[in-house]
Each structure stands twice: as structure tokens, then as C-alpha cells.
């Protein structure tokens, strides 16, 4: 549970979520991330540190640059966790659909009864 709390906390900040979305397309150096998000480099580094502490990104030093990339394992864990909710909601929507179909049948039957009643009254009236 702690991993999920740290993950969600890290992703709750819009700039960090944007960083994850940028890195989805491939590894980037800090400077490129900062430039694309229009942040200064120290801000970007702080956001990357939070993402790294949450296990969402990892850094690869390359000469005088630090290249960041996503950690697929942590994103897979997040996906697996969210899947448990997807099946719950699918079941609830299936139940709702069945309930609505039953209501439609009942309404159609009531309408047919009303039509029959009116026809009988019309014939006898």
C-alpha cells in the first residue's frame, strides 16, 4: 500500500504527471524535460527526484547529463491495481444494464395493458 500512496502522491502534482507523459515516448535529459515543460532546471530536478523516490523513473548518468526514463515495473503495478477497480465497475454497469432492461420490459407491459384497457372501454363505451 505504501508504494501506491507514494506513487499517487507523486503523480498528483501536474508537472510530475506531465514529466511521466513526456517520458512515455522515451528517455530524456533533465534539460529537455525542463525546456518542454517551461520549468527551470532545479524545479525539474526536484520533480524528478520525487518521481524517482516513488519508483516511477530511473536515472542514467551519461557524461555530464542525467537521462531519465520510466520504470515499466512500477507502472505495471499501478495498472494491475487499477484493473481490480475496472472489473468492479464493469460488473456494476452490467447490473445497471440488466436493471434498466427489466424496467423497460415492465414499462412496455404496463403501456400494453393501458392500450388494451382503453380499447376495451372504447368497444364497450
JSON list of C-alpha atoms in Angstrom, two decimals:
[
{"chain": "A", "resi": 1, "resn": "UNK", "atom": "CA", "xyz": [0.00, 0.00, 0.00]},
{"chain": "A", "resi": 2, "resn": "UNK", "atom": "CA", "xyz": [2.88, 2.37, 0.73]},
{"chain": "A", "resi": 3, "resn": "UNK", "atom": "CA", "xyz": [4.10, 2.07, -2.86]},
{"chain": "A", "resi": 4, "resn": "UNK", "atom": "CA", "xyz": [0.68, 3.09, -4.15]},
{"chain": "A", "resi": 5, "resn": "UNK", "atom": "CA", "xyz": [0.43, 6.04, -1.77]},
{"chain": "A", "resi": 6, "resn": "UNK", "atom": "CA", "xyz": [3.85, 7.34, -2.83]},
{"chain": "A", "resi": 7, "resn": "UNK", "atom": "CA", "xyz": [3.00, 6.73, -6.48]},
{"chain": "A", "resi": 8, "resn": "UNK", "atom": "CA", "xyz": [-0.29, 8.59, -6.33]},
{"chain": "A", "resi": 9, "resn": "UNK", "atom": "CA", "xyz": [1.23, 11.38, -4.29]},
{"chain": "A", "resi": 10, "resn": "UNK", "atom": "CA", "xyz": [3.98, 11.78, -6.88]},
{"chain": "A", "resi": 11, "resn": "UNK", "atom": "CA", "xyz": [1.54, 11.74, -9.79]},
{"chain": "A", "resi": 12, "resn": "UNK", "atom": "CA", "xyz": [-0.90, 14.13, -8.10]},
{"chain": "A", "resi": 13, "resn": "UNK", "atom": "CA", "xyz": [1.29, 17.12, -8.98]},
{"chain": "A", "resi": 14, "resn": "UNK", "atom": "CA", "xyz": [0.52, 18.27, -12.56]},
{"chain": "A", "resi": 15, "resn": "UNK", "atom": "CA", "xyz": [4.16, 18.90, -13.56]},
{"chain": "A", "resi": 16, "resn": "UNK", "atom": "CA", "xyz": [5.20, 15.44, -12.41]},
{"chain": "A", "resi": 17, "resn": "UNK", "atom": "CA", "xyz": [2.34, 13.85, -14.31]},
{"chain": "A", "resi": 18, "resn": "UNK", "atom": "CA", "xyz": [3.46, 15.82, -17.37]},
{"chain": "A", "resi": 19, "resn": "UNK", "atom": "CA", "xyz": [7.00, 14.51, -16.90]},
{"chain": "A", "resi": 20, "resn": "UNK", "atom": "CA", "xyz": [5.72, 10.92, -16.85]},
{"chain": "A", "resi": 21, "resn": "UNK", "atom": "CA", "xyz": [3.74, 11.61, -20.02]},
{"chain": "A", "resi": 22, "resn": "UNK", "atom": "CA", "xyz": [6.85, 13.07, -21.70]},
{"chain": "A", "resi": 23, "resn": "UNK", "atom": "CA", "xyz": [8.95, 10.07, -20.71]},
{"chain": "A", "resi": 24, "resn": "UNK", "atom": "CA", "xyz": [6.33, 7.72, -22.12]},
{"chain": "A", "resi": 25, "resn": "UNK", "atom": "CA", "xyz": [7.84, 8.48, -25.54]},
{"chain": "A", "resi": 26, "resn": "UNK", "atom": "CA", "xyz": [11.36, 7.63, -24.39]},
{"chain": "A", "resi": 27, "resn": "UNK", "atom": "CA", "xyz": [14.26, 8.71, -22.14]},
{"chain": "A", "resi": 28, "resn": "UNK", "atom": "CA", "xyz": [15.11, 12.41, -21.89]},
{"chain": "A", "resi": 29, "resn": "UNK", "atom": "CA", "xyz": [17.78, 14.51, -20.19]},
{"chain": "A", "resi": 30, "resn": "UNK", "atom": "CA", "xyz": [16.74, 16.91, -17.42]},
{"chain": "A", "resi": 31, "resn": "UNK", "atom": "CA", "xyz": [17.33, 19.94, -19.64]},
{"chain": "A", "resi": 32, "resn": "UNK", "atom": "CA", "xyz": [14.98, 18.70, -22.37]},
{"chain": "A", "resi": 33, "resn": "UNK", "atom": "CA", "xyz": [12.26, 17.95, -19.81]},
{"chain": "A", "resi": 34, "resn": "UNK", "atom": "CA", "xyz": [12.67, 21.40, -18.26]},
{"chain": "A", "resi": 35, "resn": "UNK", "atom": "CA", "xyz": [12.54, 23.08, -21.65]},
{"chain": "A", "resi": 36, "resn": "UNK", "atom": "CA", "xyz": [9.43, 21.22, -22.83]},
{"chain": "A", "resi": 37, "resn": "UNK", "atom": "CA", "xyz": [7.56, 21.95, -19.60]},
{"chain": "A", "resi": 38, "resn": "UNK", "atom": "CA", "xyz": [8.89, 25.52, -19.39]},
{"chain": "A", "resi": 39, "resn": "UNK", "atom": "CA", "xyz": [10.31, 24.93, -15.90]},
{"chain": "A", "resi": 40, "resn": "UNK", "atom": "CA", "xyz": [13.73, 25.84, -14.60]},
{"chain": "A", "resi": 41, "resn": "UNK", "atom": "CA", "xyz": [16.21, 23.02, -14.17]},
{"chain": "A", "resi": 42, "resn": "UNK", "atom": "CA", "xyz": [16.22, 23.00, -10.32]},
{"chain": "A", "resi": 43, "resn": "UNK", "atom": "CA", "xyz": [12.40, 22.68, -10.27]},
{"chain": "A", "resi": 44, "resn": "UNK", "atom": "CA", "xyz": [12.54, 19.88, -12.80]},
{"chain": "A", "resi": 45, "resn": "UNK", "atom": "CA", "xyz": [15.25, 18.07, -10.82]},
{"chain": "A", "resi": 46, "resn": "UNK", "atom": "CA", "xyz": [13.11, 18.24, -7.66]},
{"chain": "A", "resi": 47, "resn": "UNK", "atom": "CA", "xyz": [10.12, 16.79, -9.51]},
{"chain": "A", "resi": 48, "resn": "UNK", "atom": "CA", "xyz": [12.32, 14.04, -10.97]},
{"chain": "A", "resi": 49, "resn": "UNK", "atom": "CA", "xyz": [13.67, 13.23, -7.51]},
{"chain": "A", "resi": 50, "resn": "UNK", "atom": "CA", "xyz": [10.11, 12.76, -6.19]},
{"chain": "A", "resi": 51, "resn": "UNK", "atom": "CA", "xyz": [9.26, 10.54, -9.16]},
{"chain": "A", "resi": 52, "resn": "UNK", "atom": "CA", "xyz": [12.46, 8.57, -8.60]},
{"chain": "A", "resi": 53, "resn": "UNK", "atom": "CA", "xyz": [11.74, 8.14, -4.87]},
{"chain": "A", "resi": 54, "resn": "UNK", "atom": "CA", "xyz": [8.29, 6.83, -5.81]},
{"chain": "A", "resi": 55, "resn": "UNK", "atom": "CA", "xyz": [9.94, 4.32, -8.15]},
{"chain": "A", "resi": 56, "resn": "UNK", "atom": "CA", "xyz": [8.38, 5.76, -11.29]},
{"chain": "A", "resi": 57, "resn": "UNK", "atom": "CA", "xyz": [11.56, 6.88, -13.05]},
{"chain": "A", "resi": 58, "resn": "UNK", "atom": "CA", "xyz": [15.21, 5.95, -13.01]},
{"chain": "A", "resi": 59, "resn": "UNK", "atom": "CA", "xyz": [18.26, 7.96, -13.94]},
{"chain": "A", "resi": 60, "resn": "UNK", "atom": "CA", "xyz": [21.16, 7.00, -16.18]},
{"chain": "A", "resi": 61, "resn": "UNK", "atom": "CA", "xyz": [24.20, 9.26, -15.90]},
{"chain": "A", "resi": 62, "resn": "UNK", "atom": "CA", "xyz": [25.68, 9.93, -19.34]},
{"chain": "A", "resi": 63, "resn": "UNK", "atom": "CA", "xyz": [28.79, 12.12, -19.45]},
{"chain": "A", "resi": 64, "resn": "UNK", "atom": "CA", "xyz": [27.67, 15.45, -17.97]},
{"chain": "A", "resi": 65, "resn": "UNK", "atom": "CA", "xyz": [23.94, 14.73, -18.39]},
{"chain": "A", "resi": 66, "resn": "UNK", "atom": "CA", "xyz": [21.39, 12.80, -16.40]},
{"chain": "A", "resi": 67, "resn": "UNK", "atom": "CA", "xyz": [18.99, 10.85, -18.59]},
{"chain": "A", "resi": 68, "resn": "UNK", "atom": "CA", "xyz": [15.64, 9.89, -17.07]},
{"chain": "A", "resi": 69, "resn": "UNK", "atom": "CA", "xyz": [13.38, 7.08, -18.17]},
{"chain": "A", "resi": 70, "resn": "UNK", "atom": "CA", "xyz": [10.22, 5.43, -16.91]},
{"chain": "A", "resi": 71, "resn": "UNK", "atom": "CA", "xyz": [10.38, 2.28, -14.80]},
{"chain": "A", "resi": 72, "resn": "UNK", "atom": "CA", "xyz": [7.88, -0.04, -16.51]},
{"chain": "A", "resi": 73, "resn": "UNK", "atom": "CA", "xyz": [7.64, -2.30, -13.44]},
{"chain": "A", "resi": 74, "resn": "UNK", "atom": "CA", "xyz": [6.09, 0.40, -11.26]},
{"chain": "A", "resi": 75, "resn": "UNK", "atom": "CA", "xyz": [3.68, 1.43, -14.00]},
{"chain": "A", "resi": 76, "resn": "UNK", "atom": "CA", "xyz": [2.71, -2.22, -14.46]},
{"chain": "A", "resi": 77, "resn": "UNK", "atom": "CA", "xyz": [1.96, -2.49, -10.73]},
{"chain": "A", "resi": 78, "resn": "UNK", "atom": "CA", "xyz": [-0.19, 0.64, -10.98]},
{"chain": "A", "resi": 79, "resn": "UNK", "atom": "CA", "xyz": [-2.00, -0.82, -13.98]},
{"chain": "A", "resi": 80, "resn": "UNK", "atom": "CA", "xyz": [-2.64, -4.12, -12.20]},
{"chain": "A", "resi": 81, "resn": "UNK", "atom": "CA", "xyz": [-4.01, -2.28, -9.17]},
{"chain": "A", "resi": 82, "resn": "UNK", "atom": "CA", "xyz": [-6.35, -0.17, -11.32]},
{"chain": "A", "resi": 83, "resn": "UNK", "atom": "CA", "xyz": [-7.56, -3.32, -13.12]},
{"chain": "A", "resi": 84, "resn": "UNK", "atom": "CA", "xyz": [-9.16, -4.52, -9.88]},
{"chain": "A", "resi": 85, "resn": "UNK", "atom": "CA", "xyz": [-11.42, -1.48, -9.99]},
{"chain": "A", "resi": 86, "resn": "UNK", "atom": "CA", "xyz": [-12.17, -1.86, -13.68]},
{"chain": "A", "resi": 87, "resn": "UNK", "atom": "CA", "xyz": [-13.71, -5.31, -13.16]},
{"chain": "A", "resi": 88, "resn": "UNK", "atom": "CA", "xyz": [-15.76, -3.98, -10.24]},
{"chain": "A", "resi": 89, "resn": "UNK", "atom": "CA", "xyz": [-17.15, -1.13, -12.36]},
{"chain": "A", "resi": 90, "resn": "UNK", "atom": "CA", "xyz": [-17.83, -3.43, -15.31]},
{"chain": "A", "resi": 91, "resn": "UNK", "atom": "CA", "xyz": [-19.89, -5.67, -13.03]},
{"chain": "A", "resi": 92, "resn": "UNK", "atom": "CA", "xyz": [-21.82, -2.69, -11.70]},
{"chain": "A", "resi": 93, "resn": "UNK", "atom": "CA", "xyz": [-22.53, -1.42, -15.21]},
{"chain": "A", "resi": 94, "resn": "UNK", "atom": "CA", "xyz": [-23.67, -4.91, -16.24]},
{"chain": "A", "resi": 95, "resn": "UNK", "atom": "CA", "xyz": [-26.04, -4.96, -13.25]},
{"chain": "A", "resi": 96, "resn": "UNK", "atom": "CA", "xyz": [-27.32, -1.49, -14.13]},
{"chain": "A", "resi": 97, "resn": "UNK", "atom": "CA", "xyz": [-27.89, -2.52, -17.74]},
{"chain": "A", "resi": 98, "resn": "UNK", "atom": "CA", "xyz": [-29.89, -5.59, -16.65]},
{"chain": "A", "resi": 99, "resn": "UNK", "atom": "CA", "xyz": [-31.96, -3.45, -14.26]},
{"chain": "A", "resi": 100, "resn": "UNK", "atom": "CA", "xyz": [-32.71, -0.86, -16.97]},
{"chain": "A", "resi": 101, "resn": "UNK", "atom": "CA", "xyz": [-33.74, -3.58, -19.43]},
{"chain": "A", "resi": 102, "resn": "UNK", "atom": "CA", "xyz": [-36.09, -5.03, -16.82]},
{"chain": "A", "resi": 103, "resn": "UNK", "atom": "CA", "xyz": [-37.59, -1.57, -16.24]},
{"chain": "A", "resi": 104, "resn": "UNK", "atom": "CA", "xyz": [-38.12, -1.15, -19.97]},
{"chain": "A", "resi": 105, "resn": "UNK", "atom": "CA", "xyz": [-39.92, -4.50, -20.13]},
{"chain": "A", "resi": 106, "resn": "UNK", "atom": "CA", "xyz": [-42.15, -3.53, -17.21]},
{"chain": "A", "resi": 107, "resn": "UNK", "atom": "CA", "xyz": [-42.96, -0.15, -18.75]},
{"chain": "A", "resi": 108, "resn": "UNK", "atom": "CA", "xyz": [-43.74, -1.76, -22.10]},
{"chain": "A", "resi": 109, "resn": "UNK", "atom": "CA", "xyz": [-46.03, -4.30, -20.39]},
{"chain": "A", "resi": 110, "resn": "UNK", "atom": "CA", "xyz": [-47.81, -1.53, -18.47]},
{"chain": "A", "resi": 111, "resn": "UNK", "atom": "CA", "xyz": [-48.24, 0.51, -21.64]},
{"chain": "A", "resi": 112, "resn": "UNK", "atom": "CA", "xyz": [-49.67, -2.53, -23.43]},
{"chain": "A", "resi": 113, "resn": "UNK", "atom": "CA", "xyz": [-52.10, -3.11, -20.55]},
{"chain": "A", "resi": 114, "resn": "UNK", "atom": "CA", "xyz": [-53.24, 0.52, -20.75]},
{"chain": "A", "resi": 115, "resn": "UNK", "atom": "CA", "xyz": [-53.77, 0.23, -24.51]},
{"chain": "A", "resi": 116, "resn": "UNK", "atom": "CA", "xyz": [-55.76, -2.97, -24.07]},
{"chain": "A", "resi": 117, "resn": "UNK", "atom": "CA", "xyz": [-57.86, -1.38, -21.30]},
{"chain": "A", "resi": 118, "resn": "UNK", "atom": "CA", "xyz": [-58.59, 1.70, -23.42]},
{"chain": "A", "resi": 119, "resn": "UNK", "atom": "CA", "xyz": [-59.57, -0.45, -26.42]},
{"chain": "A", "resi": 120, "resn": "UNK", "atom": "CA", "xyz": [-61.94, -2.49, -24.26]},
{"chain": "A", "resi": 121, "resn": "UNK", "atom": "CA", "xyz": [-63.50, 0.67, -22.80]},
{"chain": "A", "resi": 122, "resn": "UNK", "atom": "CA", "xyz": [-63.83, 2.09, -26.30]},
{"chain": "A", "resi": 123, "resn": "UNK", "atom": "CA", "xyz": [-65.55, -1.06, -27.56]},
{"chain": "A", "resi": 124, "resn": "UNK", "atom": "CA", "xyz": [-67.96, -1.14, -24.62]},
{"chain": "A", "resi": 125, "resn": "UNK", "atom": "CA", "xyz": [-68.42, 2.57, -24.24]}
]
